[in-house]
């Protein structure tokens, strides 16, 4: 029975943290909501992966309407806090500053376990604590892999753009050299 409860807790915690990709159109705002109890640990990690200068406005609003966190033109960020009040917390990504470029944002909303009043110690709780620690470590690895995948895609795009510019510049230089050569031959033939 203990093992079934421990496995249930493990899978429940793994499912609480997932990565999402959202496209935020120009002059638009996308918001997401989490209903939590007071004292629950919340976290938001985001990375702008496509669009414009890879920047986005971020805002976290509490259930009382107070702004917990607000950032402007950020490309990446991590913010963790404890819920000061029970209710719905709102995470918003805004692309109001962009005139025509949509942005693609990868983000994770992490929700910890609500604090419990029971603090029984024993083998059963030790097993649950170990499973929670393992789950937290696995979730961290998963988030790091997702973050590295997004960073790899961004850098690949930058490398491809740089490569195409170098090729275009080389073609331009070759055309100029050929034009100068033809011009000099024509000028020397005319001179003699």
CSV table of C-alpha atoms in Angstrom, one decimal:
chain,number,residue,atom,x,y,z
A,1,UNK,CA,0.0,0.0,0.0
A,2,UNK,CA,2.9,2.4,0.8
A,3,UNK,CA,4.5,1.8,-2.6
A,4,UNK,CA,1.2,2.5,-4.4
A,5,UNK,CA,0.8,5.8,-2.5
A,6,UNK,CA,4.5,6.7,-3.2
A,7,UNK,CA,4.1,5.9,-6.9
A,8,UNK,CA,0.9,8.0,-7.1
A,9,UNK,CA,2.6,11.0,-5.4
A,10,UNK,CA,5.5,10.6,-7.9
A,11,UNK,CA,3.3,10.7,-11.0
A,12,UNK,CA,1.2,13.5,-9.6
A,13,UNK,CA,4.2,15.7,-9.0
A,14,UNK,CA,5.7,14.9,-12.5
A,15,UNK,CA,2.5,16.0,-14.1
A,16,UNK,CA,2.3,19.3,-12.3
A,17,UNK,CA,5.1,20.8,-14.4
A,18,UNK,CA,4.9,20.9,-18.1
A,19,UNK,CA,6.4,23.1,-20.8
A,20,UNK,CA,4.1,25.0,-23.2
A,21,UNK,CA,4.7,26.9,-26.4
A,22,UNK,CA,2.4,29.8,-27.2
A,23,UNK,CA,2.4,32.3,-30.1
A,24,UNK,CA,1.6,35.8,-29.0
A,25,UNK,CA,0.5,37.9,-32.0
A,26,UNK,CA,1.5,41.6,-32.5
A,27,UNK,CA,-0.6,43.9,-30.3
A,28,UNK,CA,-1.9,40.9,-28.3
A,29,UNK,CA,-1.6,39.4,-24.8
A,30,UNK,CA,-1.9,35.8,-23.7
A,31,UNK,CA,-2.7,34.9,-20.1
A,32,UNK,CA,-2.7,31.7,-18.1
A,33,UNK,CA,-4.2,30.9,-14.7
A,34,UNK,CA,-3.4,28.7,-11.7
A,35,UNK,CA,-5.7,28.3,-8.7
A,36,UNK,CA,-3.6,27.5,-5.6
A,37,UNK,CA,-3.8,27.6,-1.8
A,38,UNK,CA,-1.9,30.0,0.4
A,39,UNK,CA,1.7,29.1,1.0
A,40,UNK,CA,2.1,27.0,-2.2
A,41,UNK,CA,5.4,27.6,-4.1
A,42,UNK,CA,4.8,28.8,-7.6
A,43,UNK,CA,7.4,29.3,-10.4
A,44,UNK,CA,7.5,30.6,-13.9
A,45,UNK,CA,10.3,30.0,-16.4
A,46,UNK,CA,10.1,31.4,-19.9
A,47,UNK,CA,12.2,31.8,-23.1
A,48,UNK,CA,11.3,33.7,-26.2
A,49,UNK,CA,12.2,31.4,-29.0
A,50,UNK,CA,11.1,33.2,-32.2
A,51,UNK,CA,10.1,36.6,-33.5
A,52,UNK,CA,11.5,40.1,-33.7
A,53,UNK,CA,14.2,40.8,-31.1
A,54,UNK,CA,13.2,37.8,-29.0
A,55,UNK,CA,11.7,40.0,-26.3
A,56,UNK,CA,8.3,39.8,-24.5
A,57,UNK,CA,6.6,41.6,-21.7
A,58,UNK,CA,5.8,39.4,-18.7
A,59,UNK,CA,3.4,40.0,-15.8
A,60,UNK,CA,2.3,37.9,-12.8
A,61,UNK,CA,-0.8,39.1,-11.0
A,62,UNK,CA,-2.1,37.8,-7.7
A,63,UNK,CA,-5.8,36.9,-6.8
A,64,UNK,CA,-6.2,40.3,-5.2
A,65,UNK,CA,-5.2,42.1,-8.4
A,66,UNK,CA,-1.8,43.1,-7.2
A,67,UNK,CA,1.2,42.8,-9.5
A,68,UNK,CA,3.7,40.3,-8.1
A,69,UNK,CA,6.2,40.5,-11.0
A,70,UNK,CA,6.4,42.7,-14.1
A,71,UNK,CA,9.2,42.6,-16.7
A,72,UNK,CA,9.4,44.5,-20.0
A,73,UNK,CA,11.2,43.3,-23.2
A,74,UNK,CA,12.7,40.2,-21.6
A,75,UNK,CA,13.9,37.3,-23.6
A,76,UNK,CA,14.3,34.8,-20.8
A,77,UNK,CA,13.5,34.6,-17.1
A,78,UNK,CA,12.8,32.6,-14.0
A,79,UNK,CA,10.7,33.8,-11.2
A,80,UNK,CA,9.7,31.8,-8.1
A,81,UNK,CA,7.5,32.9,-5.2
A,82,UNK,CA,5.1,31.6,-2.5
A,83,UNK,CA,1.4,32.3,-2.8
A,84,UNK,CA,0.5,35.0,-0.3
A,85,UNK,CA,-3.2,34.4,-0.6
A,86,UNK,CA,-5.4,31.5,-1.8
A,87,UNK,CA,-7.0,32.1,-5.3
A,88,UNK,CA,-6.2,32.4,-9.0
A,89,UNK,CA,-2.8,33.6,-10.0
A,90,UNK,CA,-2.4,35.0,-13.6
A,91,UNK,CA,0.7,34.8,-15.8
A,92,UNK,CA,0.5,37.1,-18.9
A,93,UNK,CA,2.8,37.4,-21.9
A,94,UNK,CA,2.2,40.7,-23.8
A,95,UNK,CA,3.4,41.6,-27.3
A,96,UNK,CA,1.8,45.1,-27.3
A,97,UNK,CA,5.1,46.8,-28.2
A,98,UNK,CA,5.4,44.8,-31.5
A,99,UNK,CA,3.9,46.4,-34.6
A,100,UNK,CA,3.7,43.3,-36.8
A,101,UNK,CA,5.9,40.4,-35.5
A,102,UNK,CA,4.3,37.5,-33.5
A,103,UNK,CA,6.5,36.0,-30.8
A,104,UNK,CA,6.8,32.3,-29.8
A,105,UNK,CA,7.3,31.8,-26.1
A,106,UNK,CA,8.2,28.5,-24.3
A,107,UNK,CA,7.3,28.6,-20.7
A,108,UNK,CA,6.8,26.3,-17.6
A,109,UNK,CA,4.5,27.0,-14.7
A,110,UNK,CA,5.6,25.0,-11.7
A,111,UNK,CA,3.2,24.5,-8.9
A,112,UNK,CA,4.5,23.0,-5.7
A,113,UNK,CA,2.5,21.0,-3.2
A,114,UNK,CA,0.2,22.9,-0.9
A,115,UNK,CA,1.5,23.0,2.7
A,116,UNK,CA,-0.1,20.4,4.9
A,117,UNK,CA,-0.9,20.6,8.6
A,118,UNK,CA,0.1,16.9,9.2
A,119,UNK,CA,3.8,16.4,10.0
A,120,UNK,CA,3.9,12.7,10.9
A,121,UNK,CA,7.4,11.2,10.7
A,122,UNK,CA,8.0,7.6,9.7
A,123,UNK,CA,9.2,5.3,7.0
A,124,UNK,CA,6.2,6.1,4.9
A,125,UNK,CA,6.9,9.9,4.9
A,126,UNK,CA,10.6,9.4,4.4
A,127,UNK,CA,9.8,7.5,1.2
A,128,UNK,CA,7.5,10.3,0.1
A,129,UNK,CA,10.1,12.9,0.8
A,130,UNK,CA,12.7,11.0,-1.2
A,131,UNK,CA,10.2,10.6,-4.1
A,132,UNK,CA,9.5,14.3,-4.0
A,133,UNK,CA,13.2,15.1,-4.1
A,134,UNK,CA,13.7,12.8,-7.0
A,135,UNK,CA,10.7,14.3,-8.8
A,136,UNK,CA,12.0,17.8,-8.3
A,137,UNK,CA,15.4,16.7,-9.7
A,138,UNK,CA,13.9,15.0,-12.7
A,139,UNK,CA,11.7,18.1,-13.4
A,140,UNK,CA,14.8,20.3,-13.2
A,141,UNK,CA,16.6,18.1,-15.7
A,142,UNK,CA,13.5,18.1,-18.0
A,143,UNK,CA,13.3,21.9,-17.9
A,144,UNK,CA,17.0,22.3,-18.5
A,145,UNK,CA,16.7,20.0,-21.6
A,146,UNK,CA,13.8,22.1,-22.9
A,147,UNK,CA,15.7,25.3,-22.3
A,148,UNK,CA,18.8,23.9,-24.1
A,149,UNK,CA,16.6,22.8,-27.1
A,150,UNK,CA,15.1,26.3,-27.4
A,151,UNK,CA,18.6,27.9,-27.1
A,152,UNK,CA,19.9,25.5,-29.7
A,153,UNK,CA,17.1,26.4,-32.1
A,154,UNK,CA,17.8,30.2,-31.6
A,155,UNK,CA,21.5,29.8,-32.2
A,156,UNK,CA,21.0,27.7,-35.2
A,157,UNK,CA,18.8,30.4,-36.7
A,158,UNK,CA,21.4,33.0,-36.0
A,159,UNK,CA,24.1,30.9,-37.6
A,160,UNK,CA,22.0,30.3,-40.7
A,161,UNK,CA,21.3,34.0,-41.0
A,162,UNK,CA,24.9,34.9,-40.7
A,163,UNK,CA,25.9,32.2,-43.2
A,164,UNK,CA,23.4,33.5,-45.8
A,165,UNK,CA,24.7,37.1,-45.3
A,166,UNK,CA,28.3,35.9,-45.8
A,167,UNK,CA,27.3,34.1,-49.0
A,168,UNK,CA,25.5,37.2,-50.3
A,169,UNK,CA,28.4,39.4,-49.5
A,170,UNK,CA,30.8,37.1,-51.3
A,171,UNK,CA,28.5,37.1,-54.4
A,172,UNK,CA,28.4,40.9,-54.3
A,173,UNK,CA,32.2,41.1,-54.1
A,174,UNK,CA,32.6,38.7,-57.0
A,175,UNK,CA,30.2,40.7,-59.2
A,176,UNK,CA,32.1,43.9,-58.3
A,177,UNK,CA,35.5,42.3,-59.1
A,178,UNK,CA,34.2,41.0,-62.5
A,179,UNK,CA,32.7,44.4,-63.3
A,180,UNK,CA,35.9,46.2,-62.4
A,181,UNK,CA,37.9,43.7,-64.5
A,182,UNK,CA,35.7,44.2,-67.6
A,183,UNK,CA,35.8,48.0,-67.1
A,184,UNK,CA,39.6,48.0,-66.9
A,185,UNK,CA,40.0,45.8,-70.0
A,186,UNK,CA,37.6,48.0,-71.9
A,187,UNK,CA,39.3,51.2,-70.7
A,188,UNK,CA,42.8,49.8,-71.7
A,189,UNK,CA,41.6,48.7,-75.1
A,190,UNK,CA,40.2,52.2,-75.7
A,191,UNK,CA,43.3,53.8,-74.6
A,192,UNK,CA,45.6,52.0,-77.0
